[in-house]
């Protein structure tokens, strides 16, 4: 064998041939499509059907929202055109109502300011690179809710014109309900989850009963109870604000769900973590706050966000108790004044859906980002 | 060689670190520990051996009240363990524990793992706690890992961090529950080296381990447990060369091949 490599054999090549490019079929877009979309006859058929469905949906959407949409007009008449799409001037005309409800126009700056401050604080709190989380967290979770309430409601010591909560509406109300529900339910849910795992029988049973009671009832019922039945139990003359009643209902309802999600996270924490904390002499609160919760909450971010998205959409149910949220405002405006045309309700609901989607999609993306970021990935 | 080491490790004649009398423990109907009696003097190093399920872990976990005993008395550093939470906390502050599976806190860096308890339990200022932590990281020979997370370290390194974490609380007594049995062979030595060093510095130690080389080198007593009882205890040389009990002989023949 070794001998033949020395001797020169006429049919053995002496120089290496340059590398040839990989066959076209396995590389680039064509290759990708081959392996992923057209790998078999069945797959090819599915691909073609899906492509057709996507095409039809996108084409329809495009045509409705832009292609055959009406962009200018002063009343329903302009939109009563055969085969026309969205009626955007209607949204433009009723926009303020959809965003602010019956809030007085001269005072729009108050919800605007609240929203801007809230957005800035949330941004500071939610961006990991920005330091000072204790401060931004405290401001957003403790100071902001009260400041926001007094700024938007006015009256009393504020020196601002009083705007009773019955006048709040539209997207503004939706955000008030959603943000309060999400933020206020979180600590309650965590406490309930911890309580449910407590070794003290009384604490444990109270938490179990509370959680199971609220989870066993539809939100609609909760809201009904809050607005119709709660006043019956309270002493005569106490007039609880309708919005506050709804907020309490939504918060406690969500807290029960949060509790179960958090409990799942607590269960996933290895027993050794508790033992290590105990062995170091930490007490229950130190171990829970410093060791168990940080790990458990990280595990349940997807579940919490899922709950939040769910709640954000369920805020539309407050219309049951006479509050006019974004969807309610859209609905109410589809038949008012001159704005009547077949395309107008569709446009309104399309607009509402778009706003809901933007908010929920943002939440969902943010949770994915946080999940990736928090994943130190290295478990013991 | 073992002799010189023994001499430098002084055992107190008068100060009792742990005293256990007539102690028994049950899981439901199952009697895990039966009438345990022993005394550990300050500076003593005790190795506990025995077959799986004999109650070794349960015994040392009773010493810092990770498990509760039902009968008899356990006195650690002058504090008797009862349901008195204050006493329990006091004992836990004086007793360090190292686990088979390290149990480091995966969401914290090594430095944070080491300083958490000193800062929150002992109320040490952060800066001072970090200096102490660095000192112990140097002692276990991994100061350069301070800013990493536990998951980024090898098993041997994690166990050394776990030892350092306990030491940062400045304990009087250290408990080890099979500290090397979750480790690959090449990492066992680096952990044992740290433990030998600790013994030489006079730490009172109780180690559940099957590392008989370690027992010979540092222990001044080996206890053999079977079915919840201490059935034999002796100095390492005697224990290995001249076991009394049938079960001990059988066990030793298995682990020493
Ligand atoms: N929480 C528990 N509930 C019921 N039985 C238990 C519990 N923990 C341990 N046991 C039982 O008690 C006995 C002693 O367990 P222990 O963990 O102390 O043994 P060990 O000597 O440490 O064994 P190993 O060498 O396998 O670690 C075993 O039979 C075990 O099954
Ligand atoms: Mg064990």
XYZ file of C-alpha atoms and ligand atoms in Angstrom:
669
model
C 0.000 0.000 0.000
C 2.564 2.566 1.090
C 4.666 1.658 -1.878
C 2.076 2.535 -4.466
C 1.808 6.077 -3.105
C 5.444 6.726 -3.985
C 5.368 5.330 -7.487
C 3.698 7.459 -10.070
C 0.625 5.861 -11.443
C -0.662 7.483 -14.571
C -4.299 7.455 -13.591
C -3.814 8.996 -10.138
C -4.280 12.740 -9.995
C -1.427 14.599 -8.264
C -3.013 17.942 -7.453
C -6.127 18.599 -5.459
C -9.144 19.785 -7.324
C -10.696 23.032 -6.021
C -13.786 22.655 -3.885
C -16.956 22.784 -5.923
C -19.860 24.841 -4.662
C -22.501 22.809 -2.867
C -25.301 21.621 -5.134
C -27.803 24.370 -5.650
C -30.646 22.228 -4.460
C -29.650 22.170 -0.798
C -28.781 25.817 -0.324
C -30.418 29.219 -0.336
C -34.083 29.974 -0.681
C -34.661 27.252 -3.216
C -33.085 24.656 -0.959
C -35.013 25.871 2.052
C -38.291 25.690 0.153
C -37.447 22.249 -1.099
C -36.836 20.840 2.373
C -39.546 22.750 4.203
C -42.378 23.330 1.772
C -42.181 20.829 -1.057
C -40.568 17.765 0.469
C -43.381 15.454 -0.604
C -46.528 15.498 -2.683
C -48.682 15.853 0.435
C -46.565 18.740 1.675
C -46.694 20.431 -1.695
C -50.478 20.296 -1.736
C -50.680 21.700 1.807
C -48.230 24.450 0.916
C -50.256 25.477 -2.101
C -53.531 25.474 -0.172
C -52.008 27.510 2.681
C -50.482 29.967 0.256
C -53.877 30.443 -1.371
C -55.622 30.975 1.980
C -52.995 33.502 3.084
C -53.285 35.287 -0.227
C -57.063 35.538 -0.029
C -56.958 36.767 3.580
C -54.263 39.362 2.982
C -55.818 40.563 -0.244
C -59.178 40.945 1.474
C -57.651 42.768 4.406
C -55.645 45.064 2.191
C -58.592 45.858 0.008
C -60.819 46.563 3.035
C -58.363 48.670 5.010
C -56.679 50.516 2.161
C -57.514 49.534 -1.420
C -61.214 50.212 -1.518
C -61.404 52.175 1.737
C -62.899 55.638 1.913
C -60.581 58.245 3.407
C -62.539 61.434 3.087
C -66.058 62.395 3.891
C -68.250 64.225 6.332
C -71.040 61.759 6.976
C -72.433 58.292 6.470
C -73.547 59.204 2.967
C -69.962 59.365 1.732
C -69.413 55.803 2.853
C -72.604 54.376 1.404
C -70.768 53.424 -1.764
C -71.328 50.073 -3.398
C -68.389 47.749 -2.745
C -66.451 50.211 -0.618
C -64.177 49.111 2.249
C -63.424 50.772 5.564
C -64.988 54.122 6.328
C -62.051 55.964 7.922
C -63.603 59.441 8.225
C -66.065 57.942 10.697
C -63.204 56.837 12.927
C -61.639 60.271 12.581
C -64.869 61.979 13.532
C -65.685 59.738 16.499
C -62.062 59.199 17.531
C -62.232 61.375 20.648
C -65.259 59.514 21.921
C -63.582 56.146 21.355
C -60.531 57.250 23.299
C -62.009 59.375 26.099
C -65.733 58.534 26.311
C -67.652 61.473 27.780
C -64.597 63.058 29.353
C -64.847 66.826 28.761
C -62.787 67.875 25.775
C -61.154 70.824 27.498
C -59.721 68.398 30.078
C -58.259 65.821 27.664
C -54.787 66.873 28.750
C -55.351 65.129 32.081
C -55.734 61.578 30.767
C -53.084 62.393 28.147
C -50.630 63.421 30.836
C -51.527 60.392 32.948
C -50.983 58.102 30.020
C -47.664 59.714 29.098
C -46.338 59.560 32.668
C -47.541 55.983 33.025
C -45.898 54.996 29.751
C -42.590 56.613 30.742
C -42.580 54.954 34.171
C -43.489 51.609 32.660
C -40.708 51.995 30.128
C -38.188 52.800 32.881
C -39.400 49.841 34.866
C -39.556 47.393 31.979
C -36.207 48.123 30.336
C -33.631 45.973 32.108
C -30.657 48.179 31.249
C -32.019 51.220 33.079
C -30.994 51.228 36.768
C -33.043 52.408 39.743
C -35.752 49.748 39.578
C -36.694 50.314 43.204
C -37.508 53.944 42.455
C -39.323 53.437 39.158
C -41.117 50.418 40.613
C -42.251 52.329 43.670
C -43.364 55.273 41.571
C -45.284 53.140 39.101
C -46.850 50.685 41.514
C -47.559 52.895 44.515
C -47.468 56.593 43.696
C -48.756 56.533 40.138
C -52.139 54.846 40.749
C -53.185 57.478 43.296
C -51.723 60.372 41.346
C -53.483 59.109 38.226
C -56.793 58.815 39.997
C -56.693 62.318 41.456
C -55.453 63.847 38.222
C -58.186 62.265 36.137
C -61.019 62.514 38.653
C -60.115 65.984 39.890
C -62.268 67.793 42.441
C -61.483 68.155 46.127
C -58.055 69.391 47.027
C -56.701 69.128 43.474
C -58.324 72.345 42.327
C -59.136 70.677 39.035
C -62.589 70.435 37.571
C -64.244 67.320 38.921
C -64.830 64.608 36.312
C -66.856 61.784 37.868
C -65.889 58.303 36.762
C -69.225 57.888 34.959
C -67.812 60.203 32.323
C -64.688 58.151 31.784
C -64.852 55.908 28.776
C -63.280 54.500 25.641
C -59.694 53.330 25.477
C -58.920 55.401 28.546
C -61.346 53.332 30.625
C -60.112 50.091 29.095
C -56.564 50.982 30.124
C -57.638 52.029 33.616
C -59.403 48.713 34.169
C -56.683 46.598 32.568
C -53.709 48.262 34.259
C -55.382 48.321 37.669
C -56.471 44.719 37.277
C -53.068 43.487 36.170
C -51.012 45.488 38.649
C -53.222 45.156 41.722
C -53.982 41.483 41.208
C -50.327 40.501 41.095
C -49.341 40.983 44.760
C -52.673 39.579 45.909
C -52.187 36.554 43.691
C -48.673 35.954 45.003
C -49.883 36.178 48.604
C -52.724 33.770 47.861
C -50.320 31.322 46.253
C -47.987 31.467 49.241
C -50.948 31.139 51.573
C -52.210 28.100 49.765
C -48.885 26.386 50.396
C -48.760 27.508 54.006
C -48.518 24.987 56.798
C -50.984 26.957 58.890
C -54.348 25.275 58.325
C -56.434 28.402 58.750
C -54.414 30.508 56.307
C -54.373 27.626 53.893
C -58.107 27.014 53.929
C -58.953 30.685 53.581
C -56.742 30.897 50.498
C -58.066 27.690 48.973
C -61.668 28.753 49.456
C -61.008 32.219 48.082
C -59.191 30.961 45.002
C -61.664 28.220 44.189
C -64.629 30.496 44.720
C -63.410 33.165 42.323
C -62.133 30.723 39.753
C -65.425 28.899 39.737
C -67.406 31.957 38.693
C -67.410 33.657 35.271
C -66.144 37.232 35.206
C -69.515 38.425 33.965
C -71.131 37.086 37.116
C -68.466 38.713 39.250
C -69.153 42.063 37.650
C -72.891 41.655 38.051
C -72.487 40.748 41.686
C -70.181 43.705 42.222
C -72.585 46.189 40.710
C -75.956 44.781 41.688
C -75.502 42.685 44.789
C -72.662 44.404 46.632
C -74.774 47.515 47.344
C -77.395 45.280 48.962
C -74.882 44.110 51.539
C -73.491 47.529 52.301
C -75.210 49.865 54.744
C -77.813 52.067 53.129
C -76.537 55.317 51.775
C -73.007 54.163 51.026
C -72.582 54.909 47.396
C -69.698 53.000 45.998
C -68.381 54.255 42.711
C -69.435 51.978 39.836
C -65.962 51.931 38.340
C -64.322 51.105 41.650
C -66.719 48.236 42.152
C -65.823 46.848 38.744
C -62.119 47.326 39.478
C -62.368 45.391 42.726
C -64.227 42.579 40.966
C -61.748 42.378 38.098
C -58.757 42.530 40.454
C -59.891 39.767 42.785
C -60.975 37.614 39.859
C -57.577 37.956 38.199
C -55.762 37.460 41.508
C -57.302 33.994 41.834
C -55.906 33.010 38.444
C -52.536 34.607 39.142
C -52.392 32.651 42.393
C -52.715 29.338 40.606
C -50.093 30.264 38.030
C -47.673 31.358 40.745
C -48.362 28.219 42.750
C -47.241 26.199 39.744
C -43.962 28.101 39.808
C -43.518 27.593 43.546
C -44.030 23.873 43.130
C -41.284 23.717 40.548
C -38.642 25.000 42.958
C -36.381 22.273 44.265
C -36.749 21.372 47.945
C -33.000 21.855 48.301
C -33.430 25.605 47.831
C -35.621 25.848 50.925
C -33.225 23.638 52.859
C -30.196 25.703 51.883
C -31.993 28.857 52.990
C -33.033 27.233 56.276
C -29.546 25.911 56.901
C -28.161 29.436 56.466
C -30.513 30.651 59.176
C -32.850 32.629 56.926
C -36.399 33.076 58.132
C -39.515 32.374 56.066
C -39.797 35.900 54.676
C -36.146 36.154 53.705
C -36.157 32.749 52.050
C -39.386 33.484 50.210
C -38.499 36.970 49.031
C -34.836 36.466 48.230
C -34.668 32.891 47.046
C -37.968 31.260 46.227
C -40.028 34.014 44.597
C -37.339 35.336 42.256
C -36.950 31.861 40.813
C -40.622 30.928 40.837
C -41.831 34.172 39.253
C -39.292 33.857 36.498
C -40.748 30.480 35.646
C -44.281 31.795 35.452
C -43.766 34.914 33.337
C -45.467 33.291 30.339
C -48.437 32.299 32.476
C -48.746 35.740 34.031
C -48.578 37.462 30.664
C -51.123 35.038 29.328
C -53.424 36.009 32.188
C -52.788 39.677 31.521
C -53.619 39.355 27.845
C -56.733 37.487 28.762
C -57.720 40.163 31.268
C -56.992 42.946 28.807
C -59.539 41.488 26.428
C -61.999 40.616 29.181
C -62.169 44.256 30.241
C -64.745 44.556 27.471
C -67.157 42.804 29.841
C -67.429 45.916 32.006
C -69.973 47.172 29.497
C -72.316 44.712 31.251
C -72.421 47.006 34.255
C -72.875 50.140 32.224
C -69.296 51.274 31.841
C -68.364 52.320 28.329
C -64.967 50.889 27.455
C -63.291 51.016 24.057
C -65.533 48.359 22.561
C -68.608 49.892 24.163
C -67.675 53.295 22.793
C -67.202 51.881 19.311
C -70.509 50.085 19.524
C -72.302 53.175 20.789
C -70.864 55.329 18.040
C -71.774 53.093 15.109
C -75.321 54.325 15.026
C -75.051 57.886 16.182
C -75.867 61.009 14.246
C -75.219 60.931 10.605
C -72.739 58.063 10.684
C -74.802 55.231 9.344
C -73.593 53.020 6.568
C -73.147 49.256 6.182
C -69.375 49.548 6.408
C -69.360 51.632 9.570
C -69.846 48.948 12.260
C -67.254 46.793 10.504
C -64.813 49.671 10.417
C -65.435 50.394 14.086
C -64.868 46.824 15.201
C -61.865 46.524 12.934
C -60.398 49.601 14.586
C -61.126 48.279 18.086
C -59.621 44.897 17.207
C -56.508 46.616 15.877
C -56.001 48.551 19.113
C -56.542 45.465 21.261
C -54.144 43.520 19.095
C -51.408 46.159 19.321
C -51.543 46.103 23.116
C -51.739 42.348 23.562
C -49.113 41.648 20.923
C -46.749 44.072 22.649
C -47.274 42.253 25.940
C -46.634 38.926 24.317
C -43.412 40.066 22.624
C -42.207 41.663 25.827
C -42.710 38.458 27.771
C -40.728 36.509 25.190
C -37.942 39.040 25.427
C -37.903 38.886 29.230
C -37.993 35.111 29.236
C -34.910 34.997 27.070
C -33.181 37.639 29.099
C -33.911 36.152 32.499
C -32.890 32.711 31.400
C -29.490 32.337 33.017
C -30.122 28.932 31.535
C -27.943 27.066 33.924
C -29.841 25.035 36.407
C -28.176 23.242 39.271
C 1.544 11.675 57.805
C -1.914 11.193 59.176
C -0.437 11.422 62.657
C 1.042 14.864 62.200
C -2.258 16.087 60.893
C -4.044 14.579 63.879
C -1.800 16.357 66.330
C -2.331 19.820 64.884
C -6.071 19.326 65.149
C -6.691 19.891 68.798
C -9.855 18.536 70.334
C -11.277 20.335 73.300
C -11.461 18.310 76.496
C -14.238 20.313 78.045
C -16.266 22.162 75.420
C -19.143 20.099 74.063
C -20.298 21.034 70.553
C -23.176 18.597 70.141
C -24.819 16.284 72.612
C -27.514 13.836 71.578
C -29.259 11.660 74.170
C -31.878 8.957 73.692
C -32.968 10.508 70.451
C -35.487 8.764 68.200
C -37.318 9.803 65.097
C -40.227 8.380 63.140
C -41.660 8.951 59.680
C -45.226 7.903 60.378
C -44.869 4.358 61.690
C -41.366 3.991 60.365
C -38.687 4.311 63.043
C -35.800 5.961 61.126
C -33.560 6.740 64.090
C -33.544 4.574 67.210
C -32.171 5.716 70.501
C -29.186 7.703 69.254
C -26.617 8.722 71.869
C -23.368 10.534 71.226
C -21.359 13.546 72.161
C -19.140 15.646 69.896
C -16.431 17.760 71.494
C -15.379 21.051 69.967
C -12.796 20.442 67.251
C -13.779 16.815 66.722
C -14.126 15.425 63.222
C -16.561 12.619 62.840
C -17.230 10.521 59.776
C -20.570 8.735 59.568
C -20.793 5.721 57.288
C -23.406 3.090 56.655
C -25.534 1.488 53.982
C -28.118 3.421 52.001
C -31.290 4.077 53.968
C -29.620 3.574 57.336
C -30.570 7.105 58.445
C -27.271 8.988 58.065
C -28.783 11.987 56.303
C -31.712 12.067 58.669
C -29.379 12.089 61.650
C -27.290 15.047 60.569
C -30.358 16.909 59.334
C -31.767 16.640 62.844
C -28.734 18.526 64.126
C -29.784 21.756 62.377
C -33.466 20.936 62.593
C -34.078 20.393 58.903
C -35.805 17.358 60.395
C -37.642 17.234 63.676
C -36.963 14.474 66.232
C -39.760 13.050 68.324
C -37.967 11.695 71.360
C -34.839 12.498 73.366
C -32.659 15.589 73.375
C -30.359 17.332 70.920
C -28.235 20.123 72.336
C -26.098 22.118 69.920
C -23.696 24.733 71.248
C -25.650 24.870 74.503
C -29.018 25.363 72.798
C -31.496 22.535 73.006
C -33.517 22.001 69.844
C -37.212 22.206 70.625
C -40.031 23.849 68.716
C -38.699 27.206 69.952
C -38.027 29.041 66.675
C -35.570 31.461 68.257
C -33.375 28.604 69.421
C -33.609 26.937 66.029
C -32.451 30.104 64.302
C -29.618 30.469 66.773
C -28.470 26.903 66.129
C -28.723 27.311 62.364
C -26.560 30.408 62.456
C -23.838 28.425 64.224
C -24.099 25.302 62.089
C -23.132 25.250 58.410
C -24.367 22.568 56.072
C -23.105 21.262 52.748
C -25.452 19.161 50.631
C -24.909 16.383 48.153
C -26.448 18.464 45.365
C -24.806 21.768 46.394
C -28.132 23.666 46.507
C -26.577 26.920 45.376
C -29.028 29.668 44.437
C -29.046 29.538 40.631
C -30.469 33.045 40.131
C -27.641 34.711 42.048
C -23.970 35.130 41.204
C -21.367 33.307 43.244
C -20.615 36.511 45.152
C -24.314 37.047 45.888
C -24.667 33.417 46.972
C -21.929 34.011 49.506
C -23.049 37.386 50.827
C -26.826 36.893 50.956
C -27.055 35.244 54.365
C -24.359 37.367 56.059
C -26.111 40.537 54.861
C -29.674 39.506 55.706
C -29.210 37.156 58.641
C -26.107 38.556 60.330
C -26.763 42.130 59.160
C -23.151 42.475 58.028
C -22.559 45.590 55.897
C -22.417 44.657 52.207
C -18.842 45.749 51.698
C -17.575 43.774 54.641
C -19.600 40.724 53.583
C -17.994 40.908 50.143
C -14.522 41.080 51.623
C -15.220 38.033 53.761
C -16.704 36.234 50.758
C -13.634 36.988 48.678
C -11.433 35.674 51.458
C -13.274 32.343 51.491
C -13.400 32.131 47.697
C -9.635 32.434 47.757
C -9.477 29.725 50.355
C -11.440 27.350 48.159
C -9.291 28.541 45.243
C -11.879 30.055 42.914
C -11.792 33.837 43.467
C -11.941 34.385 39.705
C -15.448 32.883 39.527
C -17.059 35.482 41.797
C -19.207 37.087 39.121
C -20.365 33.925 37.396
C -23.606 32.069 38.004
C -23.579 28.620 39.639
C -24.702 26.969 36.396
C -21.514 28.136 34.699
C -19.286 26.229 37.130
C -18.235 22.592 37.258
C -19.656 20.349 39.956
C -16.452 20.463 41.972
C -16.348 24.234 41.792
C -19.999 24.483 42.801
C -19.416 22.308 45.844
C -16.444 24.432 46.857
C -18.646 27.525 46.516
C -21.235 25.795 48.715
C -18.588 25.188 51.369
C -17.445 28.797 51.132
C -21.058 29.944 51.415
C -21.419 28.113 54.713
C -18.100 29.416 55.979
C -19.134 33.003 55.303
C -21.606 32.642 58.173
C -18.630 31.880 60.386
C -20.110 28.662 61.810
C -18.835 26.708 64.805
C -19.823 23.360 63.337
C -19.980 22.082 59.769
C -22.242 19.274 58.574
C -21.533 17.509 55.294
C -24.026 15.143 53.681
C -22.195 13.114 51.050
C -20.495 16.211 49.635
C -18.610 14.316 46.947
C -21.014 11.628 45.843
C -22.584 13.704 43.061
C -19.173 14.535 41.620
C -17.056 13.050 38.861
C -13.952 11.297 40.209
C -11.528 13.989 39.057
C -13.422 16.633 41.018
C -13.666 14.710 44.270
C -10.115 15.497 45.264
C -10.447 19.264 44.951
C -13.420 19.199 47.320
C -11.775 16.808 49.780
C -8.666 19.009 49.825
C -10.782 21.927 50.962
C -12.381 19.779 53.662
C -9.015 18.516 54.909
C -7.800 22.093 55.146
C -10.894 22.986 57.116
C -10.264 20.102 59.526
C -6.686 21.207 60.014
C -7.932 24.639 60.977
C -9.829 23.053 63.847
C -13.406 23.084 62.566
C -15.840 20.748 64.283
C -17.100 18.530 61.473
C -19.655 15.791 60.954
C -19.328 14.193 57.532
C -21.505 11.568 55.992
C -19.175 10.153 53.394
C -17.860 6.948 51.928
C -14.451 8.454 51.195
C -12.504 6.199 53.516
C -9.186 7.837 52.647
C -10.589 11.079 53.969
C -11.830 9.319 57.098
C -8.389 7.858 57.793
C -6.688 11.183 57.196
C -8.793 13.545 59.278
C -11.433 11.783 61.354
C -10.890 11.102 65.001
C -13.957 8.884 65.087
C -15.876 6.863 62.538
C -19.482 5.974 63.305
C -21.203 3.150 61.556
C -24.971 3.250 61.216
C -27.385 0.525 60.236
C -31.171 0.551 60.348
C -31.374 3.774 62.313
C -28.845 2.829 64.965
C -25.212 3.641 65.585
C -23.942 0.098 65.871
C -20.245 0.771 66.103
C -17.879 3.694 66.567
C -14.128 3.819 66.858
C -10.931 5.600 65.875
C -10.331 5.232 62.126
C -7.351 2.858 62.397
C -9.222 0.519 64.742
C -12.438 0.864 62.804
C -10.909 -0.187 59.514
C -8.427 -2.797 60.686
C -10.489 -4.363 63.411
C -14.227 -3.969 62.891
C -16.266 -5.616 65.634
C -19.704 -5.976 64.208
C -20.736 -8.429 61.493
C -22.590 -5.708 59.511
C -19.567 -3.429 59.697
C -17.293 -6.109 58.292
C -19.705 -6.812 55.491
C -20.044 -3.100 54.685
C -16.286 -2.486 54.750
C -15.605 -5.461 52.521
C -18.028 -3.972 50.007
C -16.624 -0.452 49.903
C -12.951 -1.324 50.244
C -13.382 -4.084 47.620
N -39.516 12.362 54.262
C -39.484 11.036 54.461
N -40.619 10.345 54.671
C -40.590 9.007 54.887
N -39.487 8.277 54.903
C -38.305 8.892 54.714
C -38.241 10.306 54.474
N -36.951 10.653 54.311
C -36.239 9.512 54.432
N -37.050 8.455 54.681
C -36.626 7.083 54.905
O -35.771 7.068 56.027
C -34.716 6.161 55.853
C -33.405 6.861 56.114
O -33.188 7.807 55.104
P -31.830 8.622 54.989
O -31.977 9.541 53.848
O -31.507 9.210 56.296
O -30.802 7.483 54.651
P -29.266 7.606 54.303
O -28.555 6.745 55.264
O -28.873 9.014 54.198
O -29.204 6.907 52.890
P -28.373 7.315 51.578
O -27.024 6.742 51.734
O -29.141 6.643 50.477
O -28.393 8.785 51.488
C -34.852 5.616 54.449
O -35.407 4.317 54.538
C -35.793 6.547 53.770
O -36.593 5.854 52.843
Mg -28.335 10.343 52.580
